[in-house]
Tab-separated table of C-alpha atoms and ligand atoms in Angstrom:
chain	number	residue	atom	x	y	z
A	1	MET	CA	-0.151	0.181	0.102
A	2	LYS	CA	1.253	3.353	-1.034
A	3	ARG	CA	-0.862	6.526	0.243
A	4	VAL	CA	0.041	10.098	-2.316
A	5	PHE	CA	0.430	13.123	-0.843
A	6	ASN	CA	-3.668	14.506	-2.310
A	7	PHE	CA	-3.963	18.164	-3.199
A	8	SER	CA	-7.272	17.743	-4.597
A	9	ALA	CA	-9.736	20.736	-3.657
A	10	GLY	CA	-12.858	18.221	-2.953
A	11	PRO	CA	-13.350	15.392	-2.539
A	12	ALA	CA	-10.437	15.521	-0.103
A	13	VAL	CA	-7.657	14.066	2.269
A	14	LEU	CA	-8.935	12.932	5.968
A	15	PRO	CA	-6.493	11.855	8.225
A	16	GLU	CA	-5.182	8.626	8.081
A	17	GLU	CA	-5.912	7.971	11.448
A	18	VAL	CA	-9.661	8.447	11.008
A	19	LEU	CA	-9.597	6.520	8.103
A	20	ARG	CA	-7.661	3.149	9.888
A	21	GLU	CA	-10.092	3.536	12.537
A	22	ALA	CA	-12.813	3.321	10.079
A	23	ALA	CA	-11.383	0.462	8.321
A	24	ALA	CA	-10.954	-1.455	12.156
A	25	GLU	CA	-14.475	-1.273	12.510
A	26	MET	CA	-15.883	-1.527	9.185
A	27	LEU	CA	-17.056	-5.793	9.329
A	28	ASP	CA	-18.259	-5.185	13.230
A	29	TYR	CA	-19.402	-1.756	14.677
A	30	ARG	CA	-18.484	-2.063	18.321
A	31	GLY	CA	-19.915	-5.345	19.263
A	32	THR	CA	-23.281	-4.589	16.620
A	33	GLY	CA	-21.718	-7.505	14.479
A	34	MET	CA	-22.779	-5.176	11.524
A	35	SER	CA	-20.766	-2.525	9.761
A	36	VAL	CA	-22.314	1.387	10.533
A	37	MET	CA	-23.160	1.013	6.723
A	38	GLU	CA	-25.395	-1.892	7.483
A	39	MET	CA	-27.064	-0.087	10.588
A	40	SER	CA	-30.786	1.350	10.902
A	41	HIS	CA	-30.901	4.925	11.394
A	42	ARG	CA	-33.539	4.054	14.133
A	43	SER	CA	-30.876	2.139	15.954
A	44	SER	CA	-29.687	3.258	19.523
A	45	ALA	CA	-25.723	2.419	18.174
A	46	PHE	CA	-26.266	5.002	15.402
A	47	GLN	CA	-28.455	7.398	17.445
A	48	THR	CA	-25.290	7.389	20.040
A	49	ILE	CA	-23.391	8.389	16.750
A	50	ILE	CA	-25.056	11.192	15.510
A	51	ASP	CA	-25.843	12.629	18.960
A	52	GLU	CA	-22.193	12.275	19.358
A	53	ALA	CA	-21.532	14.229	16.273
A	54	GLU	CA	-23.961	16.707	16.921
A	55	GLN	CA	-22.073	17.641	20.428
A	56	ASP	CA	-18.535	17.367	19.364
A	57	ILE	CA	-19.080	20.355	16.615
A	58	ARG	CA	-21.057	22.386	18.957
A	59	ASP	CA	-17.959	21.958	21.243
A	60	LEU	CA	-15.327	22.425	18.478
A	61	LEU	CA	-16.780	25.390	16.967
A	62	GLY	CA	-18.708	26.336	20.898
A	63	ILE	CA	-22.043	26.724	19.107
A	64	PRO	CA	-24.780	28.606	21.303
A	65	ALA	CA	-27.670	26.940	22.575
A	66	ASN	CA	-30.376	29.260	20.227
A	67	TYR	CA	-28.177	27.308	17.323
A	68	LYS	CA	-29.464	23.978	15.729
A	69	VAL	CA	-26.938	21.824	13.549
A	70	LEU	CA	-28.201	20.223	10.997
A	71	PHE	CA	-26.776	17.309	8.791
A	72	LEU	CA	-28.369	17.484	5.459
A	73	GLN	CA	-28.675	16.045	2.195
A	74	GLY	CA	-27.884	17.369	-1.281
A	75	GLY	CA	-24.476	19.479	-1.487
A	76	ALA	CA	-23.986	23.055	-1.641
A	77	HIS	CA	-25.985	22.978	-4.355
A	78	THR	CA	-28.942	22.510	-2.770
A	79	GLN	CA	-28.280	24.983	-0.048
A	80	PHE	CA	-28.164	27.921	-2.714
A	81	ALA	CA	-32.132	26.739	-3.611
A	82	MET	CA	-32.967	26.027	0.167
A	83	VAL	CA	-31.511	29.450	1.387
A	84	PRO	CA	-34.025	32.206	-0.391
A	85	MET	CA	-36.994	28.988	-0.054
A	86	ASN	CA	-36.708	29.389	3.718
A	87	LEU	CA	-35.042	33.057	4.376
A	88	MET	CA	-36.068	35.162	1.479
A	89	ARG	CA	-39.391	35.955	2.775
A	90	ASN	CA	-39.372	39.665	1.204
A	91	ARG	CA	-38.276	38.425	-2.296
A	92	VAL	CA	-34.915	40.579	-1.580
A	93	ALA	CA	-31.391	39.808	-0.814
A	94	ASP	CA	-28.329	40.811	-1.404
A	95	TYR	CA	-24.928	38.776	-2.649
A	96	ILE	CA	-21.457	39.123	-2.792
A	97	LEU	CA	-19.686	37.708	-5.291
A	98	THR	CA	-16.470	36.396	-4.599
A	99	GLY	CA	-16.323	33.590	-6.889
A	100	ASN	CA	-18.213	30.861	-9.207
A	101	TRP	CA	-19.695	29.379	-6.129
A	102	ALA	CA	-21.480	33.199	-4.863
A	103	LYS	CA	-22.265	33.379	-8.212
A	104	LYS	CA	-24.377	29.936	-8.595
A	105	ALA	CA	-26.365	30.738	-5.323
A	106	ALA	CA	-27.002	33.983	-6.607
A	107	ASP	CA	-28.349	32.915	-9.878
A	108	GLU	CA	-30.008	30.108	-7.774
A	109	ALA	CA	-31.860	33.139	-5.388
A	110	ALA	CA	-32.527	34.976	-8.570
A	111	ILE	CA	-35.222	32.167	-9.546
A	112	PHE	CA	-37.172	33.118	-6.216
A	113	GLY	CA	-37.005	36.782	-5.810
A	114	LYS	CA	-35.026	39.819	-6.060
A	115	VAL	CA	-31.259	39.813	-6.133
A	116	ASN	CA	-28.556	42.757	-5.558
A	117	ILE	CA	-25.264	41.947	-6.183
A	118	VAL	CA	-23.457	44.313	-3.624
A	119	ALA	CA	-19.774	44.013	-4.288
A	120	SER	CA	-17.957	41.586	-6.734
A	121	SER	CA	-14.423	41.279	-8.010
A	122	LYS	CA	-15.515	39.428	-11.166
A	123	GLU	CA	-14.060	42.123	-13.469
A	124	ALA	CA	-10.619	41.129	-11.883
A	125	THR	CA	-11.309	36.982	-12.895
A	126	TYR	CA	-12.348	37.358	-8.346
A	127	THR	CA	-8.551	37.600	-7.623
A	128	TYR	CA	-9.212	39.909	-4.490
A	129	ILE	CA	-11.772	40.295	-2.285
A	130	PRO	CA	-13.737	43.880	-2.117
A	131	ASP	CA	-14.130	46.266	0.304
A	132	LEU	CA	-16.797	45.084	2.613
A	133	SER	CA	-17.109	47.873	5.147
A	134	ASP	CA	-20.350	50.179	3.589
A	135	LEU	CA	-22.449	47.795	1.161
A	136	PRO	CA	-25.165	49.313	-0.450
A	137	ILE	CA	-27.464	46.925	1.411
A	138	ASP	CA	-31.152	46.917	0.884
A	139	GLU	CA	-33.303	47.834	3.472
A	140	ASP	CA	-35.912	45.207	2.750
A	141	ALA	CA	-32.819	42.522	2.139
A	142	ASP	CA	-33.784	39.256	3.992
A	143	TYR	CA	-29.947	38.085	4.534
A	144	VAL	CA	-26.978	39.369	2.692
A	145	TYR	CA	-25.026	36.133	1.219
A	146	ILE	CA	-21.158	35.435	0.928
A	147	CYS	CA	-18.997	32.541	0.306
A	148	GLN	CA	-16.523	33.059	2.655
A	149	ASN	CA	-13.514	30.753	1.374
A	150	ASN	CA	-13.414	30.929	-2.620
A	151	THR	CA	-12.442	27.663	-3.624
A	152	ILE	CA	-11.592	27.915	-6.575
A	153	TYR	CA	-10.030	31.213	-6.892
A	154	GLY	CA	-7.513	30.673	-3.522
A	155	THR	CA	-9.530	34.012	-1.993
A	156	THR	CA	-11.108	33.970	1.898
A	157	ILE	CA	-13.158	36.736	3.122
A	158	LYS	CA	-11.331	37.977	6.525
A	159	GLN	CA	-13.418	41.328	7.517
A	160	LEU	CA	-16.944	39.941	7.327
A	161	PRO	CA	-19.288	42.243	5.391
A	162	ASN	CA	-21.259	45.377	7.655
A	163	THR	CA	-24.210	44.043	7.101
A	164	LYS	CA	-26.323	46.463	8.446
A	165	GLY	CA	-28.270	44.642	10.933
A	166	LYS	CA	-29.149	42.377	8.513
A	167	ASP	CA	-28.695	38.337	8.892
A	168	LEU	CA	-25.078	36.972	7.336
A	169	VAL	CA	-25.520	33.583	5.313
A	170	SER	CA	-22.487	32.118	4.872
A	171	ASP	CA	-21.172	29.558	2.602
A	172	VAL	CA	-18.082	28.151	4.928
A	173	SER	CA	-17.447	24.521	2.312
A	174	SER	CA	-14.070	24.736	1.855
A	175	MET	CA	-12.916	26.588	5.368
A	176	PHE	CA	-14.996	24.525	7.802
A	177	LEU	CA	-13.577	23.834	11.163
A	178	SER	CA	-10.305	25.022	9.292
A	179	GLU	CA	-10.151	27.479	12.045
A	180	PRO	CA	-12.469	28.843	15.084
A	181	MET	CA	-15.995	30.494	13.800
A	182	ASP	CA	-18.115	33.198	16.349
A	183	VAL	CA	-21.319	31.481	14.931
A	184	THR	CA	-23.345	34.184	16.448
A	185	LYS	CA	-21.960	37.078	14.009
A	186	TYR	CA	-24.240	34.847	11.128
A	187	GLY	CA	-28.026	33.910	11.024
A	188	LEU	CA	-26.881	30.788	8.717
A	189	VAL	CA	-23.749	28.931	8.270
A	190	TYR	CA	-23.327	26.230	5.953
A	191	GLY	CA	-20.773	23.566	4.363
A	192	GLY	CA	-20.462	20.912	2.004
A	193	VAL	CA	-18.431	18.455	3.893
A	194	GLN	CA	-16.574	16.738	1.392
A	195	LYS	CA	-13.602	19.117	1.400
A	196	ASN	CA	-12.173	19.245	4.875
A	197	VAL	CA	-14.833	17.392	7.014
A	198	GLY	CA	-15.627	14.065	5.832
A	199	PRO	CA	-17.195	12.287	3.186
A	200	ALA	CA	-19.222	13.751	0.311
A	201	GLY	CA	-22.893	13.509	1.033
A	202	VAL	CA	-23.834	15.556	3.702
A	203	VAL	CA	-24.087	19.077	4.443
A	204	ILE	CA	-23.890	20.439	7.775
A	205	ALA	CA	-25.784	23.889	8.408
A	206	ILE	CA	-25.401	25.918	11.507
A	207	ILE	CA	-28.884	28.117	11.762
A	208	ARG	CA	-30.014	30.337	14.524
A	209	GLU	CA	-33.486	29.289	15.713
A	210	ASP	CA	-35.784	32.347	14.737
A	211	LEU	CA	-34.578	31.777	10.951
A	212	ILE	CA	-36.556	28.158	10.916
A	213	ARG	CA	-40.046	29.031	10.479
A	214	ASP	CA	-43.240	27.857	8.845
A	215	ASP	CA	-43.774	30.612	6.852
A	216	VAL	CA	-40.875	29.833	3.904
A	217	LEU	CA	-42.286	31.009	0.031
A	218	PRO	CA	-45.144	28.873	-1.323
A	219	GLY	CA	-44.343	25.618	-3.021
A	220	THR	CA	-41.197	24.562	-0.661
A	221	PRO	CA	-40.983	20.749	-0.573
A	222	THR	CA	-41.019	19.391	2.703
A	223	MET	CA	-37.769	18.118	2.570
A	224	LEU	CA	-35.992	21.529	1.793
A	225	LYS	CA	-37.289	23.435	4.760
A	226	TYR	CA	-35.075	23.694	7.518
A	227	LYS	CA	-37.931	23.416	10.304
A	228	THR	CA	-38.059	19.890	9.036
A	229	HIS	CA	-35.244	18.638	9.556
A	230	ALA	CA	-34.525	20.629	12.715
A	231	ASP	CA	-37.916	18.955	14.363
A	232	ALA	CA	-36.899	15.481	13.707
A	233	LYS	CA	-32.896	16.055	14.902
A	234	SER	CA	-31.789	15.395	11.076
A	235	LEU	CA	-33.696	11.711	10.920
A	236	TYR	CA	-36.919	12.981	9.052
A	237	ASN	CA	-35.422	10.676	6.514
A	238	THR	CA	-32.875	8.057	6.393
A	239	PRO	CA	-29.804	10.353	6.797
A	240	PRO	CA	-26.354	9.405	5.173
A	241	CYS	CA	-25.408	7.295	8.208
A	242	TYR	CA	-22.080	6.288	7.188
A	243	ASN	CA	-21.320	9.683	6.317
A	244	ILE	CA	-21.772	11.313	9.263
A	245	TYR	CA	-20.549	8.651	11.514
A	246	MET	CA	-17.079	9.645	9.475
A	247	CYS	CA	-17.590	13.046	9.673
A	248	GLY	CA	-18.083	12.291	13.848
A	249	LYS	CA	-14.947	10.631	13.730
A	250	VAL	CA	-13.118	13.894	12.242
A	251	PHE	CA	-14.757	16.073	15.415
A	252	LYS	CA	-12.622	13.762	17.545
A	253	TRP	CA	-9.711	13.900	15.497
A	254	LEU	CA	-9.906	17.712	15.348
A	255	LYS	CA	-10.471	17.537	19.623
A	256	ALA	CA	-7.672	15.023	20.083
A	257	ILE	CA	-5.286	17.208	18.574
A	258	GLY	CA	-6.263	20.462	21.172
A	259	GLY	CA	-9.187	21.953	18.738
A	260	LEU	CA	-9.851	24.611	16.367
A	261	GLU	CA	-6.526	27.204	17.620
A	262	VAL	CA	-4.442	24.388	16.887
A	263	MET	CA	-5.676	23.410	13.626
A	264	LYS	CA	-5.391	26.965	12.831
A	265	GLU	CA	-2.055	27.021	14.130
A	266	ARG	CA	-1.430	23.874	11.899
A	267	ASN	CA	-2.746	25.665	8.275
A	268	GLU	CA	-1.211	28.517	8.917
A	269	LYS	CA	2.377	27.155	9.191
A	270	LYS	CA	1.334	25.141	6.469
A	271	ALA	CA	0.254	27.861	4.291
A	272	LYS	CA	3.214	30.004	5.099
A	273	LEU	CA	5.024	27.429	3.563
A	274	LEU	CA	4.040	27.675	0.747
A	275	TYR	CA	3.169	31.229	0.090
A	276	ASP	CA	7.262	31.894	0.880
A	277	PHE	CA	7.988	29.722	-1.733
A	278	LEU	CA	5.925	31.264	-3.924
A	279	ASP	CA	6.775	35.091	-3.407
A	280	SER	CA	10.161	33.911	-3.759
A	281	SER	CA	10.216	32.123	-6.408
A	282	SER	CA	11.387	33.559	-10.019
A	283	LEU	CA	9.443	30.472	-11.693
A	284	PHE	CA	6.294	30.213	-9.842
A	285	LYS	CA	3.171	32.735	-9.168
A	286	GLY	CA	0.665	33.082	-6.711
A	287	THR	CA	-2.777	34.734	-8.631
A	288	VAL	CA	-4.136	36.312	-5.795
A	289	ARG	CA	-3.856	39.469	-3.493
A	290	ALA	CA	-1.459	38.804	-0.630
A	291	CYS	CA	-3.948	40.015	1.950
A	292	ASP	CA	-7.004	38.100	0.709
A	293	ARG	CA	-4.951	34.215	0.430
A	294	SER	CA	-6.739	31.555	1.420
A	295	LEU	CA	-5.074	28.778	3.985
A	296	MET	CA	-7.179	26.106	2.373
A	297	ASN	CA	-6.602	26.783	-1.393
A	298	VAL	CA	-3.809	28.244	-3.059
A	299	PRO	CA	-3.313	28.735	-7.358
A	300	PHE	CA	-0.431	29.605	-8.409
A	301	VAL	CA	1.283	29.487	-12.372
A	302	THR	CA	4.391	29.480	-14.095
A	303	GLY	CA	2.736	32.061	-17.011
A	304	ASP	CA	3.526	29.178	-19.320
A	305	LYS	CA	0.564	26.367	-20.477
A	306	ASP	CA	3.222	23.905	-21.415
A	307	LEU	CA	5.385	24.008	-18.607
A	308	ASP	CA	2.243	23.807	-16.426
A	309	ALA	CA	1.263	20.641	-17.775
A	310	LYS	CA	4.415	19.130	-17.710
A	311	PHE	CA	4.940	20.077	-13.433
A	312	VAL	CA	1.685	18.789	-13.192
A	313	SER	CA	2.375	15.378	-14.624
A	314	GLU	CA	5.966	15.316	-13.054
A	315	ALA	CA	4.271	15.815	-9.656
A	316	THR	CA	1.891	13.477	-9.991
A	317	ALA	CA	4.140	10.400	-11.115
A	318	ALA	CA	6.398	11.850	-8.075
A	319	GLY	CA	3.209	11.158	-5.467
A	320	LEU	CA	2.460	14.711	-5.154
A	321	VAL	CA	-1.357	14.245	-6.878
A	322	ASN	CA	-4.325	16.609	-7.902
A	323	LEU	CA	-2.444	19.717	-8.703
A	324	LYS	CA	-3.982	20.858	-11.590
A	325	GLY	CA	-5.979	24.352	-11.460
A	326	HIS	CA	-9.652	24.704	-12.300
A	327	ARG	CA	-11.001	24.969	-15.971
A	328	SER	CA	-11.582	29.077	-15.228
A	329	VAL	CA	-7.971	29.535	-13.946
A	330	GLY	CA	-5.887	27.431	-15.445
A	331	GLY	CA	-2.356	26.125	-14.080
A	332	MET	CA	-1.995	24.687	-10.457
A	333	ARG	CA	-3.604	24.433	-7.484
A	334	ALA	CA	-2.457	23.116	-4.550
A	335	SER	CA	-5.201	22.485	-1.335
A	336	LEU	CA	-4.187	22.160	2.271
A	337	TYR	CA	-6.952	21.315	4.173
A	338	ASN	CA	-6.968	20.066	8.051
A	339	ALA	CA	-5.719	16.397	6.757
A	340	MET	CA	-3.056	17.819	4.704
A	341	PRO	CA	0.430	17.007	6.663
A	342	TYR	CA	3.177	19.712	6.914
A	343	GLU	CA	5.260	16.917	5.522
A	344	GLY	CA	2.966	16.596	2.733
A	345	VAL	CA	3.525	20.954	1.892
A	346	LYS	CA	7.042	20.225	2.446
A	347	ALA	CA	7.463	17.536	-0.140
A	348	LEU	CA	5.721	19.844	-2.436
A	349	VAL	CA	7.717	22.587	-1.900
A	350	GLU	CA	10.884	20.744	-2.410
A	351	PHE	CA	9.789	19.392	-5.588
A	352	MET	CA	8.673	22.503	-6.677
A	353	GLU	CA	11.994	24.359	-5.947
A	354	ASN	CA	13.626	21.240	-8.026
A	355	PHE	CA	11.243	22.067	-10.701
A	356	GLU	CA	12.344	25.456	-11.114
A	357	LYS	CA	15.895	24.973	-11.309
A	358	GLU	CA	15.289	22.017	-14.005
A	359	ASN	CA	13.826	24.234	-15.653
A	360	SER	CA	15.073	28.030	-15.837
B	1	PLP	C1	-17.506	22.691	-3.397
B	1	PLP	C2	-18.193	23.828	-2.755
B	1	PLP	C3	-19.636	24.503	-3.167
B	1	PLP	C4	-20.269	22.464	-4.078
B	1	PLP	O1	-20.249	21.618	-3.699
B	1	PLP	P1	-21.540	20.228	-4.004
B	1	PLP	O2	-21.761	19.612	-2.769
B	1	PLP	O3	-20.997	19.934	-5.248
B	1	PLP	O4	-22.483	20.896	-4.315
B	1	PLP	C5	-20.117	24.814	-3.136
B	1	PLP	N1	-19.093	26.010	-2.615
B	1	PLP	C6	-18.362	25.970	-2.175
B	1	PLP	C7	-17.742	26.896	-1.262
B	1	PLP	C8	-17.021	24.717	-2.497
B	1	PLP	O5	-15.842	24.574	-1.884
């Protein structure tokens, strides 16, 4: 068996300890004689798994009692619709465009009501975060929407927008649990887990109780109401049991290493290693304004398409995989999620140093 360093933007690397534990429990989960995959979602064994998962993420983020934690399905894309269907009571919302995922969310919301684009960096291919301190927030806006870490472009919103009293909704898919987060600054935070938390198939939504209401947009299906899932404690229908179990293991892994402060320090250390190299390199360049750089997703280019392709293919042969950039940016992208070890980033930087020597 040989594990590679997997720099995929998602689905992405998981902690090896977690995978080993899951493997050991595959055939007989703690004396039940079956795998978690084979277990009823109404069993007491699974109830314990989901209860502990909820408690552990509450502990990690310090989630207050007036926020619900929901384990949902349908990916972040389903949230692009659920957010307006549940929150757009005046049928107006303000969106901040910092990349493709924010754009897709805004386009989906426009099916249901009026969408104001109150800030955008589209004109510069989303290579920076606009100033969000004084936006033309609509008086009637039901919420202000951001995508906090832009997976494709490699930017992070570090200063949350001044929403002028409106509820903030944030897609944190690609930075979920990478650092502490003050949940009380948001009305709703959600993330698909396949970037930083677990296997694809679960979206975790953290939502303030007063936003969970019956008076959603007319025609909203039962499965797309937050209230349905809040009332049923995420067991309205069969949830993705195995994936929730894996997320729970990742939460316990995070707690065991010391929580999100420690995780953040590790992530900063990894990102610094790569960014420092990019800043000193004569061949490779980061594509993002320095103050807006993401700790999670690091896009870079050589400026020469053929050389980029050569880099990606030689890196793959060296066990550094999934470094090809998103098709809308080109070049390369290294995703340095929680489970990417420091050694992986070190190996990448050493590889880049050698590649630079050989190709300049
Ligand atoms: C990956 C990603 C999405 C899309 O997630 P799906 O689960 O495929 O719907 C949305 N937002 C962000 C920030 C992402 O990184």
